[in-house]
């Protein structure tokens, strides 16, 4: 095994040794492989030497009558042969046959795969249909049929197992070849005048190596198992030849009187195959780019959300005054999310000390670029972020602290008093359940209503979101609806229990412009009719302007401005808000050219000491780099986090 | 739905056609004179000549294949030399016990695998997840024939709770259901644990994906009770993703049944195949392989249809 992992660059070997699974695999494999390789050098008894006088001796027994006083550390088998010696030699031939079968399958399978991938459509279709037919056979059955035709024997068993595994290689290699064919460097090689065979040898083969190598290690385990199985059935190794499978088969005859002879070879096969599989998994983790990052380390995942505590650092007088009358009151909310890419380092806050209140019946927009933390904030309010995310601060909803709320109390709030409209209903509605069923279950979640009442409830909801005229709506699956219809269904779900607070997370982003307007109108009407409170998360200031009375602007996880919509549009105080306005074709000054904000927002943890917008800010001064400004009240209704706000006398 | 079924059934035709071609082709790998290989060294020259004519050995292989296919269409798979009865009768008589064994193992393996996968995903990266991952690793690395022997040793030899053989008698005599289940338990367990390993591994990966995806989040946002989220929404999505692997697993179980039937003296097709190979009864091998391969193709069809039933977005390839 160490041979195959030596081929790629050194770093792979080093990474393999850092991988705990790979290390365990190597140890298990070495346990079986090293003695088997060293068998001729070890002071072992002759594995084929029979001695009927010493049959089935228990472990650690010495030869009784034999003159050479042979040691039998593991005892002897039914013919008086030394069990340890037979195990060591048998393991050797099992590994050898499995490895040869793997090599054969890889070789022939790759040739077929390359031929299919490189030839035209007809050749590809013919070869792959043939492979499909081979795959239509139960795995072992094809091998059995081949052994039946060729006759029993270890070589024939190896050929049979290799043939049965060939389709896996042919398929994977063909896929990889098709991928590679469409890469730029192949086109470059063609342009340089190289011919097909030369391209295959020079460019394609080296790029196939990882695919084939991973498949070899993942199939080697099966092949060892199946060759042992054929030998177990008496179709593989024939006496006096022996591998672990045939030893197990022989031992089976004496299972009741002398179990050791069957138990030990099987145990050895198990250890061997576990070792191979561990190593194969590790190699796949390291070589298959699709697998990277899918198995985050345990360290980061074990973190749970911490106890809420109030963080007052940024609280302003205005916020405290409103706290009692507010429906939602957020203080010092911070969200920490360990990123997959950088899991080992201490995660930085993606949302920093948010403070804001929302009054009953108010419609508030939460605006920012992607990555500003607005969606994280929306999900944090419902505590919908998965466990590795940590929340600090305080979220009070109608006097109840949400961050310390138990699971069942939280569940009874969600959907009933606080409802959520998702970003992309195509993925958020369960694709496997019909619309009617999902609406019904939403109603069932918080009421004991009878099926008849729920039925009427669903009708009312469908009418409310303007879907009454869609024929057979309830029987449809989400993918059978248009984007706008799906969003209306999601809004109907959110309205099911007449919630006090509606949180809409980029609810119009996935829709085209005319449908966007319709959804905005719908949200506006359901909020105004029932005096519902709305938090509307969006990157589009123009939509927010149509829907909301007040706007919260976020930048780099911080609240940078909080103002009534008219004030914000007419006289933004934060340079970032002003820049956002200038970027909006609907809201920007018609005579000025559209602006783009130069530079990029900092990633969590990358912002310096000063104002995170300073590097991109046209008004930045030396003071901006030294300390981060606080969210300060300009007047009763307007707060801004800037040392030099627009419109202020400097 | 009907369109999907029709397309899927249409795809069945070339596959089954290919299966007959492969079965026929494999048997032509037999070195030397097929008639001699089938009848054995003690056959009379007259019988050999008759069989050569019947197999069409004097004609080119496409003609031979068509002849064989024509006989197959009439249910004529030839005569078994070792059992001295028509191959079709022999294999059909052995199909029931094999389907019972493989079917119950598939059921048990699926239940265990799904439960383990969901549990591990729920406790992702905690100790339960580690234990399930370890159990799954052992499951996929376990030689089922060895596991069968260990179970016999423990439950039949040492504890004496369950029988290690005797299904032939039970199957023919049709004794009580309880007796049947007693005989079924150990063989099923030997086969199912390996299948549970493979299914558990896929189910765990699928469940980790599914539980982190938007639909589950929206369920939570709607305040739906956690058990319902897991057992209705989570399980259905995991099942839809795992279904192709469950179908494939049927193939491994049909293969694994060969070992388990041999160990437990099970009166099924698998043990018959091993005996037939040892007796060089090639026509019987051919018939058995053909029947099992057809059964496997149909099981995979059922898995595809079930997956489509769970998730209507899937399309026929």
JSON list of C-alpha atoms in Angstrom, two decimals, chain B residues 1-10 12 240 243-244 247 297-312 314-316:
[
{"chain": "B", "resi": 1, "resn": "UNK", "atom": "CA", "xyz": [-45.80, 9.20, -13.20]},
{"chain": "B", "resi": 2, "resn": "UNK", "atom": "CA", "xyz": [-47.14, 6.91, -15.95]},
{"chain": "B", "resi": 3, "resn": "UNK", "atom": "CA", "xyz": [-44.76, 8.49, -18.46]},
{"chain": "B", "resi": 4, "resn": "UNK", "atom": "CA", "xyz": [-41.88, 7.78, -16.14]},
{"chain": "B", "resi": 5, "resn": "UNK", "atom": "CA", "xyz": [-42.95, 4.16, -15.63]},
{"chain": "B", "resi": 6, "resn": "UNK", "atom": "CA", "xyz": [-43.32, 3.66, -19.38]},
{"chain": "B", "resi": 7, "resn": "UNK", "atom": "CA", "xyz": [-39.86, 5.08, -20.09]},
{"chain": "B", "resi": 8, "resn": "UNK", "atom": "CA", "xyz": [-38.34, 3.02, -17.31]},
{"chain": "B", "resi": 9, "resn": "UNK", "atom": "CA", "xyz": [-39.99, -0.19, -18.56]},
{"chain": "B", "resi": 10, "resn": "UNK", "atom": "CA", "xyz": [-38.76, 0.54, -22.07]},
{"chain": "B", "resi": 12, "resn": "UNK", "atom": "CA", "xyz": [-35.65, -2.65, -19.27]},
{"chain": "B", "resi": 240, "resn": "UNK", "atom": "CA", "xyz": [-35.16, 9.31, -1.52]},
{"chain": "B", "resi": 243, "resn": "UNK", "atom": "CA", "xyz": [-32.92, 4.47, -2.51]},
{"chain": "B", "resi": 244, "resn": "UNK", "atom": "CA", "xyz": [-30.50, 3.91, -5.44]},
{"chain": "B", "resi": 247, "resn": "UNK", "atom": "CA", "xyz": [-31.39, -1.06, -4.94]},
{"chain": "B", "resi": 297, "resn": "UNK", "atom": "CA", "xyz": [-32.76, -6.02, -12.60]},
{"chain": "B", "resi": 298, "resn": "UNK", "atom": "CA", "xyz": [-36.40, -6.04, -11.45]},
{"chain": "B", "resi": 299, "resn": "UNK", "atom": "CA", "xyz": [-35.44, -5.06, -7.88]},
{"chain": "B", "resi": 300, "resn": "UNK", "atom": "CA", "xyz": [-33.48, -2.11, -9.25]},
{"chain": "B", "resi": 301, "resn": "UNK", "atom": "CA", "xyz": [-36.47, -1.13, -11.35]},
{"chain": "B", "resi": 302, "resn": "UNK", "atom": "CA", "xyz": [-38.60, -1.21, -8.21]},
{"chain": "B", "resi": 303, "resn": "UNK", "atom": "CA", "xyz": [-36.03, 0.95, -6.39]},
{"chain": "B", "resi": 304, "resn": "UNK", "atom": "CA", "xyz": [-36.08, 3.50, -9.22]},
{"chain": "B", "resi": 305, "resn": "UNK", "atom": "CA", "xyz": [-39.87, 3.60, -9.23]},
{"chain": "B", "resi": 306, "resn": "UNK", "atom": "CA", "xyz": [-39.93, 4.01, -5.45]},
{"chain": "B", "resi": 307, "resn": "UNK", "atom": "CA", "xyz": [-37.40, 6.82, -5.65]},
{"chain": "B", "resi": 308, "resn": "UNK", "atom": "CA", "xyz": [-39.52, 8.52, -8.28]},
{"chain": "B", "resi": 309, "resn": "UNK", "atom": "CA", "xyz": [-42.53, 8.06, -6.03]},
{"chain": "B", "resi": 310, "resn": "UNK", "atom": "CA", "xyz": [-40.65, 9.77, -3.20]},
{"chain": "B", "resi": 311, "resn": "UNK", "atom": "CA", "xyz": [-39.14, 12.51, -5.31]},
{"chain": "B", "resi": 312, "resn": "UNK", "atom": "CA", "xyz": [-40.96, 13.32, -8.53]},
{"chain": "B", "resi": 314, "resn": "UNK", "atom": "CA", "xyz": [-36.06, 12.34, -10.74]},
{"chain": "B", "resi": 315, "resn": "UNK", "atom": "CA", "xyz": [-36.05, 11.45, -14.41]},
{"chain": "B", "resi": 316, "resn": "UNK", "atom": "CA", "xyz": [-35.48, 8.21, -16.27]}
]
